[in-house]
Short mmCIF file of C-alpha atoms and ligand atoms in Angstrom, two decimals:
data_model
loop_
_atom_site.label_atom_id
_atom_site.label_comp_id
_atom_site.label_asym_id
_atom_site.label_seq_id
_atom_site.Cartn_x
_atom_site.Cartn_y
_atom_site.Cartn_z
CA MET A 156 176.45 90.84 106.41
CA SER A 157 172.72 90.26 106.67
CA ARG A 158 170.87 89.36 103.36
CA VAL A 159 167.07 89.39 103.71
CA GLY A 160 164.65 87.87 101.00
CA ILE A 161 161.15 89.97 100.54
CA MET A 162 158.72 87.98 98.63
CA VAL A 163 156.08 90.65 97.66
CA GLY A 164 152.65 90.42 95.85
CA SER A 165 153.19 92.61 92.79
CA GLY A 166 155.53 95.42 92.09
CA ALA A 167 158.21 96.50 94.59
CA LEU A 168 157.86 98.04 97.76
CA GLN A 169 159.29 101.49 98.13
CA LEU A 170 161.54 101.12 101.05
CA GLY A 171 162.83 104.31 102.69
CA GLY A 172 166.11 105.11 104.09
CA GLY A 173 168.49 104.89 101.08
CA PHE A 174 167.75 101.40 99.81
CA ALA A 175 168.42 101.98 96.11
CA PHE A 176 167.06 98.94 93.97
CA ALA A 177 168.66 97.69 91.07
CA PRO A 178 167.86 94.46 89.08
CA TYR A 179 169.81 91.34 89.99
CA SER A 180 172.25 90.94 87.23
CA GLY A 181 172.30 87.10 87.21
CA ALA A 182 169.96 84.44 85.63
CA ARG A 183 166.54 84.02 86.89
CA GLN A 184 166.73 80.37 85.60
CA THR A 185 166.73 77.75 88.42
CA PRO A 186 166.57 73.95 88.19
CA PHE A 187 162.91 74.23 88.64
CA GLY A 188 162.32 76.70 85.77
CA GLN A 189 162.42 80.48 85.81
CA ALA A 190 161.39 82.60 88.62
CA SER A 191 158.51 84.96 88.04
CA THR A 192 160.75 88.02 87.37
CA THR A 193 164.07 89.23 88.05
CA PRO A 194 164.68 90.05 91.65
CA GLN A 195 165.52 93.55 92.94
CA VAL A 196 168.54 94.12 95.04
CA ALA A 197 169.65 96.85 97.33
CA ARG A 198 172.33 97.56 99.94
CA ARG A 199 172.44 99.64 102.82
CA GLY A 200 175.65 99.39 105.03
CA GLU A 201 175.89 95.59 106.01
CA VAL A 202 172.42 94.73 105.18
CA GLU A 203 171.48 93.51 101.61
CA VAL A 204 167.64 92.93 100.51
CA VAL A 205 166.69 90.72 97.77
CA MET A 206 163.03 91.53 96.71
CA LEU A 207 161.12 89.17 94.36
CA ALA A 208 157.73 89.86 92.95
CA ARG A 209 155.96 86.38 93.15
CA HIS A 210 153.41 87.43 90.56
CA GLY A 211 156.03 88.51 88.07
CA ASP A 212 155.96 91.97 86.06
CA ASP A 213 152.38 93.49 85.54
CA HIS A 214 151.17 90.76 87.91
CA ARG A 215 151.21 88.32 85.04
CA PHE A 216 151.11 84.94 87.15
CA ALA A 217 147.73 84.21 88.85
CA PRO A 218 148.26 82.41 92.14
CA HIS A 219 147.90 78.85 90.86
CA GLU A 220 150.38 79.78 87.72
CA ILE A 221 153.32 81.18 90.11
CA ASN A 222 156.38 78.95 89.82
CA TYR A 223 156.77 78.92 93.64
CA ARG A 224 159.63 76.37 93.58
CA ALA A 225 161.76 78.63 91.21
CA ASN A 226 160.74 81.71 93.18
CA VAL A 227 161.98 80.11 96.65
CA HIS A 228 164.92 78.25 94.90
CA LEU A 229 166.15 81.42 93.33
CA LEU A 230 166.15 83.28 96.78
CA ALA A 231 167.85 80.31 98.32
CA GLU A 232 170.46 80.53 95.78
CA LEU A 233 171.08 84.18 96.44
CA ASP A 234 171.95 83.12 99.94
CA VAL A 235 169.21 85.12 101.80
CA ASP A 236 169.11 84.51 105.49
CA GLY A 237 165.41 84.27 105.62
CA VAL A 238 162.28 85.23 103.69
CA ILE A 239 159.58 87.64 104.50
CA ALA A 240 156.56 87.27 102.52
CA ILE A 241 153.93 89.95 102.05
CA ASN A 242 150.54 88.71 101.61
CA THR A 243 147.30 90.47 101.04
CA VAL A 244 144.43 88.66 102.49
CA GLY A 245 140.71 88.74 103.17
CA GLY A 246 139.67 88.96 106.88
CA ILE A 247 137.45 85.82 108.40
CA ALA A 248 137.67 86.82 112.13
CA PRO A 249 136.09 90.08 113.03
CA SER A 250 139.29 91.23 114.47
CA ALA A 251 140.89 90.94 110.86
CA SER A 252 139.42 94.10 109.75
CA ASN A 253 140.44 96.26 106.71
CA GLY A 254 143.82 97.77 106.86
CA LYS A 255 144.90 95.44 109.68
CA LEU A 256 148.40 93.97 109.64
CA VAL A 257 148.68 90.34 110.98
CA LEU A 258 151.59 88.13 111.65
CA PRO A 259 150.09 84.43 111.15
CA ASP A 260 151.29 81.70 113.25
CA GLN A 261 149.44 78.66 111.53
CA LEU A 262 148.21 77.78 108.16
CA ILE A 263 145.80 75.47 106.37
CA ASP A 264 146.54 74.61 102.90
CA TYR A 265 143.58 74.45 100.52
CA SER A 266 145.26 74.79 97.39
CA TRP A 267 145.83 72.05 94.83
CA GLY A 268 147.75 70.99 91.94
CA ARG A 269 150.48 73.33 92.51
CA ALA A 270 154.17 72.20 92.17
CA HIS A 271 154.66 72.07 96.01
CA SER A 272 157.68 70.16 96.89
CA PHE A 273 161.43 69.86 95.87
CA ALA A 274 161.36 66.15 97.11
CA ALA A 275 161.13 64.53 93.58
CA GLU A 276 164.32 66.11 92.53
CA SER A 277 166.36 65.65 95.83
CA ASP A 278 166.49 63.00 98.41
CA LEU A 279 164.52 65.04 100.86
CA ARG A 280 161.21 63.30 102.02
CA HIS A 281 159.86 64.90 105.11
CA VAL A 282 160.27 68.02 107.18
CA ASP A 283 158.55 69.11 110.08
CA PHE A 284 155.87 71.69 109.72
CA SER A 285 154.34 71.84 112.77
CA ASP A 286 154.92 75.53 113.16
CA PRO A 287 155.10 76.76 109.48
CA TYR A 288 156.41 80.40 110.27
CA ASP A 289 159.94 80.65 111.77
CA GLY A 290 159.71 81.86 115.41
CA PRO A 291 162.63 84.07 115.76
CA LEU A 292 161.83 85.83 112.45
CA ARG A 293 158.27 86.52 113.78
CA ALA A 294 159.87 87.80 116.85
CA ASP A 295 162.21 90.19 115.10
CA LEU A 296 158.98 91.48 113.04
CA LEU A 297 157.06 92.08 116.19
CA ARG A 298 159.85 93.88 117.83
CA ALA A 299 160.33 95.99 114.71
CA ALA A 300 156.56 96.84 114.63
CA GLY A 301 157.01 97.88 118.16
CA ARG A 302 159.76 100.32 117.38
CA ALA A 303 158.00 101.66 114.33
CA ASP A 304 154.76 102.16 116.49
CA ILE A 305 152.82 99.99 113.86
CA VAL A 306 150.05 97.51 115.10
CA LEU A 307 151.16 94.20 114.02
CA GLN A 308 148.52 91.61 115.38
CA ASP A 309 150.64 88.53 116.59
CA GLY A 310 148.92 85.23 115.62
CA GLY A 311 146.36 84.10 113.19
CA VAL A 312 145.66 81.04 110.76
CA TYR A 313 146.07 81.76 107.31
CA GLY A 314 143.90 79.44 104.95
CA CYS A 315 145.20 79.32 101.46
CA THR A 316 142.61 78.66 98.74
CA GLN A 317 143.28 77.96 95.20
CA GLY A 318 141.90 81.03 93.30
CA PRO A 319 142.29 83.08 91.31
CA ARG A 320 138.40 83.53 92.16
CA PHE A 321 137.31 84.57 95.49
CA GLU A 322 135.64 82.06 97.79
CA THR A 323 131.90 81.44 98.14
CA ALA A 324 130.25 82.54 101.48
CA ALA A 325 129.83 78.70 102.32
CA GLU A 326 133.52 78.15 101.81
CA ILE A 327 134.51 81.01 104.28
CA VAL A 328 132.11 79.43 106.58
CA ARG A 329 133.96 75.97 106.33
CA LEU A 330 137.28 77.93 106.59
CA GLU A 331 136.11 79.58 109.78
CA ARG A 332 134.84 76.39 111.06
CA ASP A 333 138.38 74.94 110.36
CA GLY A 334 140.09 77.89 112.58
CA CYS A 335 140.98 80.16 109.73
CA THR A 336 141.08 83.74 110.51
CA LEU A 337 142.52 84.87 107.43
CA VAL A 338 142.32 83.86 103.57
CA GLY A 339 144.85 84.30 100.87
CA MET A 340 145.82 82.66 97.50
CA THR A 341 149.78 82.53 97.66
CA GLY A 342 150.70 81.49 101.15
CA MET A 343 151.40 78.09 99.90
CA PRO A 344 153.42 76.16 98.67
CA GLU A 345 155.73 79.29 99.36
CA ALA A 346 155.78 78.49 103.04
CA GLY A 347 156.35 74.85 102.61
CA LEU A 348 158.95 75.11 100.16
CA ALA A 349 161.01 77.60 102.26
CA ARG A 350 160.83 75.06 105.05
CA GLU A 351 161.87 72.20 102.67
CA ILE A 352 165.06 74.43 101.63
CA GLY A 353 165.71 75.57 105.13
CA LEU A 354 164.89 79.06 104.71
CA PRO A 355 163.35 80.93 107.87
CA TYR A 356 160.20 82.25 106.59
CA ALA A 357 157.22 84.50 107.94
CA SER A 358 154.42 86.28 106.31
CA VAL A 359 153.10 89.58 107.00
CA CYS A 360 149.42 89.74 105.99
CA LEU A 361 147.62 92.99 105.16
CA VAL A 362 143.72 92.62 105.33
CA VAL A 363 142.34 94.22 102.35
CA ASN A 364 138.80 93.01 102.36
CA PRO A 365 136.15 91.23 104.38
CA ALA A 366 136.09 87.60 103.17
CA ALA A 367 133.25 86.35 101.09
CA GLY A 368 129.84 86.71 102.77
CA ARG A 369 131.00 88.85 105.62
CA ALA A 370 130.00 92.09 103.96
CA GLN A 371 128.71 93.40 100.66
CA ALA A 372 130.39 91.89 97.64
CA ILE A 373 133.94 92.10 97.39
CA ASP A 374 134.83 95.29 95.67
CA LEU A 375 138.16 95.04 93.76
CA ALA A 376 138.66 99.01 93.45
CA GLU A 377 138.50 99.42 97.30
CA ILE A 378 140.97 96.47 97.81
CA SER A 379 143.51 98.28 95.44
CA GLU A 380 142.93 101.24 97.66
CA ILE A 381 143.45 99.73 101.02
CA ALA A 382 146.44 97.73 99.73
CA ALA A 383 148.11 100.99 98.45
CA THR A 384 147.83 102.56 101.73
CA GLY A 385 148.64 99.64 103.64
CA MET A 386 151.79 98.86 101.96
CA THR A 387 153.24 102.08 103.04
CA ARG A 388 152.95 100.87 106.60
CA VAL A 389 154.44 97.39 105.36
CA ALA A 390 157.35 99.20 103.86
CA ARG A 391 157.95 101.36 107.02
CA LEU A 392 157.81 97.97 109.20
CA LEU A 393 160.46 96.49 106.79
CA ASP A 394 162.64 99.46 107.03
CA VAL A 395 162.54 99.40 110.68
CA PHE A 396 163.15 95.78 110.84
CA LEU A 397 166.19 96.12 108.52
CA GLN A 398 167.65 99.17 110.50
CA GLY A 399 167.68 96.45 113.44
CA LEU A 400 169.92 94.23 111.48
CA GLU A 401 172.43 97.09 111.19
CA ILE A 402 173.09 97.57 114.72
N1 HPA B 1650 140.29 85.58 99.41
C1 HPA B 1650 141.36 85.16 98.86
N2 HPA B 1650 142.58 85.68 98.72
C2 HPA B 1650 142.54 87.09 99.12
C3 HPA B 1650 141.44 87.59 99.56
C4 HPA B 1650 140.32 86.94 99.84
O1 HPA B 1650 139.15 87.33 100.32
N3 HPA B 1650 141.76 89.08 99.48
C5 HPA B 1650 142.96 89.24 99.25
N4 HPA B 1650 143.59 88.03 98.99
#
């Protein structure tokens, strides 16, 4: 049996192929507080999916308000074998154009003031985070993209900003100078917490806008449109990934 955690932005992804999601019947309370919402669970053959919307119902938690510790802890309590995070991002590198799917291999954390570690409540102190995303999980996602005939760019540097406002143009210049190719607000501390708790973690990023200063002012209506169409591709990628686990 494989059990896969999927951390989605808002709402649930509609996976095809007979996944009938039902709300998880247990509590969403963890030693670190309540998870953002009740996970949705589905089973197809020997594969189980646990999907959790990090922003909660109706997108009620802004990026800096999310209880990342509770969300990651709940997925670990539910015994998932790994977590695939879905993140919408702004594109900094010219190659990160609207609608592109990118599988980052590195990140830089610019967020602050978020409860970012389980360490205080456990005897854990330091973990290796040289490569923040799990290599084998990334490789499986790339193979699934190949089978699904979906273009998934291999590699990118995710800069995690605090939000909820978008960045200034100068902040994006600084991020670019640092080596960031993508910018988002929810990649951390999620990835670090997954590493602390021993969960393989990878992020599939959908570029929904050019980062600040790279085009005209950021257009929220256009972002929603690109996100909606892009997420159907993400759902197909996940579906093919999950089919691969059934073999
Ligand atoms: N900046 C930060 N987070 C984002 C962006 C952005 O431009 N687009 C989507 N999430």
